Amino acid sequence: MPYFALAVSVIACALSAWTAVRAGRWRESDSAKELMRRVGESERLIGLHAQRLLQIEEDIQALPTKADFARLEGEIHLTCKIADRTERAVARLEGFLMERKP
């Protein structure tokens, strides 16, 4: 029985060595080079997409927030009130001047 375990261990070591040698040879094959080229191209495209996403995030941060819109809405409301008062004052002055015709 100990010889059987020894034989299995030797076979396992031989298979490991054979796999390592094949893996080393595969790196030099055309299919490996093609795979490395495709991976490099994918990395380049991912880098370009990352740059585009960063630019989009910067653009989004520059957009107005809800608070900005609320402030603007308040300013518009105030401006409308002032315009209404001005319109009423002009109407009063206009009426006064129209009544004063000689």
GROMACS .gro file of C-alpha atoms in nm:
model
  102
    1MET     CA    1   0.000   0.000   0.000
    2PRO     CA    2   0.279   0.255   0.069
    3TYR     CA    3   0.404   0.205  -0.287
    4PHE     CA    4   0.063   0.293  -0.420
    5ALA     CA    5   0.062   0.626  -0.228
    6LEU     CA    6   0.416   0.694  -0.353
    7ALA     CA    7   0.312   0.620  -0.712
    8VAL     CA    8   0.010   0.852  -0.686
    9SER     CA    9   0.234   1.129  -0.546
   10VAL     CA   10   0.487   1.087  -0.829
   11ILE     CA   11   0.209   1.095  -1.088
   12ALA     CA   12   0.059   1.408  -0.929
   13CYS     CA   13   0.399   1.582  -0.933
   14ALA     CA   14   0.455   1.482  -1.295
   15LEU     CA   15   0.115   1.616  -1.397
   16SER     CA   16   0.186   1.944  -1.214
   17ALA     CA   17   0.521   1.982  -1.391
   18TRP     CA   18   0.366   1.901  -1.728
   19THR     CA   19   0.088   2.159  -1.668
   20ALA     CA   20   0.344   2.423  -1.573
   21VAL     CA   21   0.549   2.355  -1.887
   22ARG     CA   22   0.236   2.372  -2.106
   23ALA     CA   23   0.130   2.697  -1.942
   24GLY     CA   24   0.473   2.845  -2.012
   25ARG     CA   25   0.451   2.743  -2.377
   26TRP     CA   26   0.096   2.872  -2.407
   27ARG     CA   27   0.210   3.226  -2.315
   28GLU     CA   28   0.418   3.231  -2.632
   29SER     CA   29   0.142   3.100  -2.859
   30ASP     CA   30  -0.059   3.312  -3.101
   31SER     CA   31  -0.383   3.259  -2.910
   32ALA     CA   32  -0.220   3.387  -2.590
   33LYS     CA   33  -0.086   3.693  -2.771
   34GLU     CA   34  -0.430   3.757  -2.919
   35LEU     CA   35  -0.587   3.724  -2.574
   36MET     CA   36  -0.333   3.966  -2.425
   37ARG     CA   37  -0.402   4.213  -2.708
   38ARG     CA   38  -0.777   4.191  -2.648
   39VAL     CA   39  -0.733   4.236  -2.273
   40GLY     CA   40  -0.511   4.541  -2.335
   41GLU     CA   41  -0.770   4.690  -2.571
   42SER     CA   42  -1.043   4.626  -2.311
   43GLU     CA   43  -0.834   4.798  -2.043
   44ARG     CA   44  -0.786   5.098  -2.272
   45LEU     CA   45  -1.162   5.121  -2.338
   46ILE     CA   46  -1.238   5.090  -1.968
   47GLY     CA   47  -0.996   5.375  -1.901
   48LEU     CA   48  -1.172   5.592  -2.159
   49HIS     CA   49  -1.511   5.513  -2.005
   50ALA     CA   50  -1.375   5.600  -1.660
   51GLN     CA   51  -1.260   5.939  -1.792
   52ARG     CA   52  -1.602   6.001  -1.947
   53LEU     CA   53  -1.776   5.908  -1.621
   54LEU     CA   54  -1.553   6.147  -1.426
   55GLN     CA   55  -1.639   6.426  -1.671
   56ILE     CA   56  -2.011   6.349  -1.638
   57GLU     CA   57  -1.983   6.351  -1.257
   58GLU     CA   58  -1.811   6.692  -1.270
   59ASP     CA   59  -2.086   6.822  -1.501
   60ILE     CA   60  -2.356   6.691  -1.268
   61GLN     CA   61  -2.193   6.855  -0.966
   62ALA     CA   62  -2.206   7.189  -1.151
   63LEU     CA   63  -2.584   7.163  -1.200
   64PRO     CA   64  -2.811   7.362  -0.965
   65THR     CA   65  -2.945   7.184  -0.658
   66LYS     CA   66  -3.294   7.181  -0.509
   67ALA     CA   67  -3.187   7.456  -0.272
   68ASP     CA   68  -3.073   7.669  -0.566
   69PHE     CA   69  -3.410   7.623  -0.737
   70ALA     CA   70  -3.596   7.705  -0.413
   71ARG     CA   71  -3.392   8.024  -0.371
   72LEU     CA   72  -3.458   8.119  -0.732
   73GLU     CA   73  -3.829   8.052  -0.690
   74GLY     CA   74  -3.831   8.283  -0.386
   75GLU     CA   75  -3.653   8.556  -0.582
   76ILE     CA   76  -3.901   8.523  -0.870
   77HIS     CA   77  -4.193   8.540  -0.629
   78LEU     CA   78  -4.049   8.854  -0.469
   79THR     CA   79  -3.987   9.011  -0.811
   80CYS     CA   80  -4.348   8.938  -0.913
   81LYS     CA   81  -4.474   9.111  -0.596
   82ILE     CA   82  -4.261   9.416  -0.671
   83ALA     CA   83  -4.383   9.419  -1.032
   84ASP     CA   84  -4.747   9.400  -0.915
   85ARG     CA   85  -4.695   9.690  -0.675
   86THR     CA   86  -4.525   9.891  -0.947
   87GLU     CA   87  -4.809   9.818  -1.186
   88ARG     CA   88  -5.066   9.933  -0.929
   89ALA     CA   89  -4.866  10.251  -0.859
   90VAL     CA   90  -4.842  10.328  -1.232
   91ALA     CA   91  -5.216  10.268  -1.270
   92ARG     CA   92  -5.287  10.508  -0.981
   93LEU     CA   93  -5.059  10.775  -1.127
   94GLU     CA   94  -5.207  10.722  -1.470
   95GLY     CA   95  -5.559  10.756  -1.331
   96PHE     CA   96  -5.461  11.066  -1.136
   97LEU     CA   97  -5.300  11.227  -1.442
   98MET     CA   98  -5.595  11.136  -1.665
   99GLU     CA   99  -5.840  11.296  -1.421
  100ARG     CA  100  -5.632  11.615  -1.403
  101LYS     CA  101  -5.672  11.697  -1.770
  102PRO     CA  102  -5.745  12.068  -1.813
   0.00000   0.00000   0.00000
